[in-house]
XYZ file of C-alpha atoms in Angstrom:
303
model
C 295.488 -124.759 114.153
C 292.678 -126.719 112.487
C 290.179 -128.592 114.626
C 290.319 -132.395 114.534
C 288.038 -134.182 112.090
C 284.742 -135.127 113.704
C 284.082 -138.821 113.260
C 280.796 -139.629 111.574
C 279.194 -142.775 113.018
C 277.022 -144.988 110.824
C 274.593 -147.649 111.995
C 273.979 -150.550 109.587
C 270.946 -152.606 110.650
C 270.762 -156.094 109.175
C 267.913 -158.255 107.962
C 266.404 -160.936 110.179
C 262.605 -160.916 110.140
C 261.137 -161.019 113.689
C 264.634 -160.978 115.198
C 264.910 -157.437 113.879
C 263.188 -155.900 116.879
C 266.595 -156.373 118.541
C 267.679 -153.291 116.575
C 265.493 -151.181 118.871
C 267.432 -152.503 121.877
C 270.754 -151.770 120.191
C 269.712 -148.162 119.553
C 268.441 -147.760 123.109
C 271.742 -149.038 124.527
C 273.677 -146.635 122.301
C 271.526 -143.753 123.539
C 272.113 -144.746 127.148
C 275.851 -144.743 126.459
C 275.637 -141.240 125.003
C 276.482 -142.398 121.468
C 274.242 -141.133 118.668
C 274.859 -142.299 115.099
C 275.032 -139.654 112.383
C 273.570 -141.853 109.643
C 271.438 -144.976 109.725
C 270.687 -147.508 107.022
C 269.008 -150.873 106.986
C 268.048 -153.937 105.054
C 264.602 -155.521 105.366
C 263.479 -155.385 109.017
C 266.550 -153.235 109.661
C 265.168 -150.688 107.198
C 261.872 -150.573 109.098
C 263.511 -149.933 112.477
C 266.061 -147.578 110.935
C 263.310 -145.524 109.317
C 261.471 -145.170 112.640
C 264.718 -143.991 114.251
C 265.601 -141.560 111.466
C 262.064 -140.138 111.567
C 262.375 -139.524 115.321
C 259.446 -141.916 115.849
C 261.264 -144.625 117.786
C 259.433 -143.989 121.076
C 256.004 -144.467 119.518
C 257.251 -147.307 117.369
C 258.634 -149.168 120.388
C 255.368 -148.743 122.294
C 253.516 -150.207 119.322
C 255.927 -153.169 119.201
C 255.540 -153.910 122.907
C 251.772 -153.967 122.526
C 251.777 -156.451 119.639
C 250.084 -159.772 120.305
C 249.899 -162.743 117.974
C 246.364 -161.730 116.995
C 247.611 -158.283 115.986
C 250.471 -159.733 113.951
C 248.233 -162.060 111.994
C 245.660 -159.332 111.398
C 248.220 -157.467 109.266
C 248.835 -160.474 107.027
C 246.674 -160.434 103.923
C 247.009 -163.887 102.317
C 247.812 -163.606 98.628
C 249.520 -166.419 96.707
C 250.415 -164.358 93.627
C 254.002 -163.170 93.972
C 254.094 -163.892 97.698
C 251.940 -165.286 100.492
C 251.345 -161.836 102.006
C 250.580 -158.656 100.073
C 251.758 -156.434 102.909
C 249.218 -153.709 102.161
C 247.471 -153.942 105.539
C 250.750 -153.412 107.357
C 251.782 -150.479 105.175
C 248.313 -148.918 105.458
C 248.672 -149.114 109.235
C 251.972 -147.236 109.111
C 250.573 -144.579 106.771
C 247.665 -143.991 109.141
C 249.670 -143.992 112.383
C 253.123 -142.688 111.476
C 254.061 -139.652 109.415
C 255.322 -140.717 105.990
C 257.939 -138.043 105.342
C 260.177 -138.077 102.266
C 263.529 -139.662 103.112
C 265.229 -136.341 102.351
C 263.260 -134.681 105.188
C 263.957 -137.187 107.976
C 265.782 -136.097 111.129
C 268.951 -137.949 110.101
C 270.309 -139.373 106.833
C 268.649 -142.726 106.069
C 268.936 -145.357 103.378
C 267.291 -148.709 102.678
C 268.514 -151.613 100.555
C 266.349 -153.493 98.070
C 267.046 -155.892 95.202
C 265.951 -155.453 91.584
C 264.208 -158.740 90.829
C 264.859 -158.822 87.085
C 268.561 -157.925 87.168
C 269.704 -158.862 90.682
C 271.119 -155.359 91.123
C 271.471 -153.852 94.580
C 269.256 -150.781 94.898
C 269.887 -148.041 97.451
C 266.711 -146.126 98.324
C 267.726 -142.629 99.486
C 264.807 -140.427 98.430
C 261.034 -140.400 98.091
C 258.452 -141.956 100.385
C 260.020 -143.529 103.473
C 257.230 -146.089 103.842
C 257.455 -147.110 100.180
C 261.214 -147.597 100.531
C 260.732 -149.758 103.618
C 258.009 -151.786 101.902
C 260.401 -152.587 99.049
C 263.244 -153.489 101.403
C 261.108 -155.963 103.416
C 259.627 -157.784 100.401
C 260.995 -161.176 101.456
C 260.705 -163.583 98.501
C 257.831 -166.085 98.770
C 256.434 -164.213 101.775
C 255.766 -160.606 100.727
C 254.808 -159.586 97.209
C 257.380 -157.555 95.245
C 257.081 -153.766 94.940
C 257.195 -151.787 91.706
C 259.136 -148.546 92.173
C 260.257 -146.288 89.320
C 259.650 -149.045 86.803
C 261.670 -151.673 88.677
C 260.276 -154.670 90.542
C 261.978 -154.721 93.942
C 262.304 -157.410 96.596
C 264.087 -157.818 99.935
C 267.541 -156.245 100.093
C 268.823 -159.211 102.082
C 269.289 -161.088 98.810
C 272.297 -158.915 97.985
C 273.354 -156.975 101.102
C 271.962 -158.368 104.381
C 274.072 -156.052 106.593
C 274.519 -152.816 104.612
C 277.977 -151.702 105.706
C 278.763 -150.464 102.193
C 275.728 -148.182 102.172
C 276.688 -146.673 105.532
C 280.138 -145.891 104.148
C 278.644 -144.412 100.980
C 276.554 -142.146 103.231
C 279.768 -140.769 104.737
C 280.287 -142.901 107.845
C 283.850 -143.053 109.172
C 282.922 -145.646 111.794
C 280.324 -148.293 111.017
C 278.491 -150.218 113.733
C 276.937 -153.243 112.047
C 274.142 -155.280 113.629
C 274.205 -158.851 112.324
C 271.187 -160.966 113.322
C 272.315 -164.180 111.637
C 275.342 -165.362 113.602
C 273.554 -168.295 115.264
C 270.719 -168.936 112.834
C 271.834 -171.675 110.420
C 269.592 -174.741 110.633
C 267.403 -173.171 113.301
C 264.132 -173.507 111.403
C 264.725 -177.194 110.710
C 265.083 -178.043 114.385
C 262.210 -178.645 116.724
C 260.103 -175.522 117.174
C 258.565 -174.187 120.341
C 254.893 -174.952 120.746
C 252.911 -172.195 119.019
C 250.309 -170.231 120.874
C 246.808 -171.535 120.120
C 244.927 -169.316 117.668
C 241.532 -167.911 118.516
C 238.660 -166.175 116.784
C 239.383 -164.618 113.419
C 243.055 -165.676 113.686
C 242.114 -169.347 113.369
C 240.321 -168.546 110.108
C 243.457 -166.831 108.751
C 245.605 -169.827 109.682
C 243.086 -172.277 108.224
C 243.088 -170.398 104.916
C 246.884 -170.259 104.812
C 247.220 -173.951 105.640
C 244.715 -174.934 102.942
C 246.560 -172.884 100.339
C 249.937 -174.319 101.304
C 248.676 -177.904 101.573
C 247.610 -177.810 97.953
C 251.252 -177.247 97.002
C 252.671 -180.159 99.036
C 252.604 -183.694 97.527
C 250.994 -186.467 99.545
C 253.288 -188.771 101.526
C 252.949 -192.258 102.915
C 252.561 -192.748 106.666
C 256.012 -194.299 107.056
C 257.837 -191.345 105.520
C 259.453 -188.852 107.914
C 257.464 -185.670 108.313
C 259.000 -182.941 106.125
C 259.567 -179.438 107.467
C 256.868 -176.900 106.721
C 257.109 -174.757 103.625
C 257.806 -171.670 105.755
C 260.623 -173.512 107.541
C 262.206 -174.514 104.242
C 261.928 -170.970 102.896
C 263.308 -169.475 106.123
C 266.249 -171.882 106.300
C 267.100 -171.387 102.640
C 267.093 -167.603 102.993
C 269.131 -167.846 106.191
C 271.828 -169.908 104.468
C 272.020 -167.434 101.614
C 272.110 -164.361 103.832
C 274.703 -165.767 106.229
C 277.032 -166.611 103.343
C 276.532 -163.233 101.671
C 276.983 -161.315 104.943
C 280.227 -163.108 105.760
C 281.585 -162.526 102.279
C 280.656 -158.857 102.095
C 281.828 -157.986 105.593
C 285.115 -159.780 104.950
C 285.696 -157.477 101.988
C 284.377 -154.352 103.722
C 284.584 -154.979 107.464
C 282.727 -152.672 109.850
C 284.586 -151.196 112.776
C 282.244 -153.001 115.188
C 279.807 -155.902 114.850
C 276.905 -156.335 117.274
C 275.495 -159.878 117.334
C 272.180 -160.391 119.138
C 271.429 -164.095 119.564
C 267.801 -164.849 118.857
C 267.884 -168.011 116.775
C 264.997 -169.470 118.764
C 262.602 -166.845 117.396
C 260.600 -168.052 114.422
C 260.250 -166.214 111.126
C 256.958 -164.506 112.033
C 257.200 -164.238 115.830
C 256.896 -160.462 115.736
C 254.834 -160.540 118.941
C 257.966 -161.361 120.998
C 259.275 -157.799 120.792
C 260.199 -157.392 124.450
C 262.532 -160.399 124.366
C 264.188 -159.245 121.141
C 264.652 -155.668 122.364
C 266.266 -156.844 125.599
C 268.659 -159.090 123.674
C 269.595 -156.174 121.447
C 270.479 -154.100 124.513
C 272.516 -156.966 125.958
C 274.424 -157.477 122.711
C 275.385 -153.797 122.437
C 276.374 -153.562 126.096
C 278.648 -156.592 125.604
C 280.734 -154.723 123.026
C 280.392 -151.232 124.514
C 283.891 -151.197 126.081
C 285.391 -152.052 122.690
C 283.313 -149.342 121.029
C 284.397 -146.703 123.539
C 288.053 -147.676 123.122
C 287.721 -147.603 119.348
C 286.165 -144.137 119.306
C 288.748 -142.804 121.758
C 291.649 -144.090 119.666
C 290.228 -142.809 116.387
C 289.645 -139.344 117.828
C 293.258 -138.924 118.989
């Protein structure tokens, strides 16, 4: 008598900028429940967290996240208004110096990242070569990070075509896909009143001054009686959110995952990467909320 087919579980981590630290909480809650995915893939910030998990570096990565302050976040942002406001090289150099950059083929579990070919709009699945280079391509958010040239193609953020990469998880052999969607409550968020930002200090104020001067040159003057327009970053963030929400809904309707985890972090701004603890806790809460359904699903499928 043949043994029953072992279900292969795939984890598809969605895009969402600073909200993406919630993925760490989702993974931690899965571990606590005794559920370990067999494959992991991600788009944008989901690719970054997924790579840390697949490389068996999540403990160190989480400690780094929890130690991030606003000064640290801004120190990684190298202003560059050609192709994107931030080159991203400082951040990638940090990862190369502090985390082992293994080839994707040598990671502890199968991993894939999603990027977008800028010239053709094609969806690109990154399944081999440098892990850090693949992540850098996947997080190249248009207007924020500069594009990446890889194998002759100019690549940008995978969220343009596949914000929650369920299809990639299935292509990697997953029978059950757990999708983490960070956009369920995000529409319009960046056009509403923001929380008061933390006051900058020292070298951070110089970075902000430089960024503001560069952006101000691109904004036409307005009369005093005109309503104050949203900032350029808010417009970019809201536009990308609209696009990604619509694409995610459409793609997951055609290829639905077995389970969707929906952390609610709409109040976090685009670059609030220093609020990792809050995001991680919300990721844990969101997974725990659907854990009974996940257990029931796995039990039924294994019968």
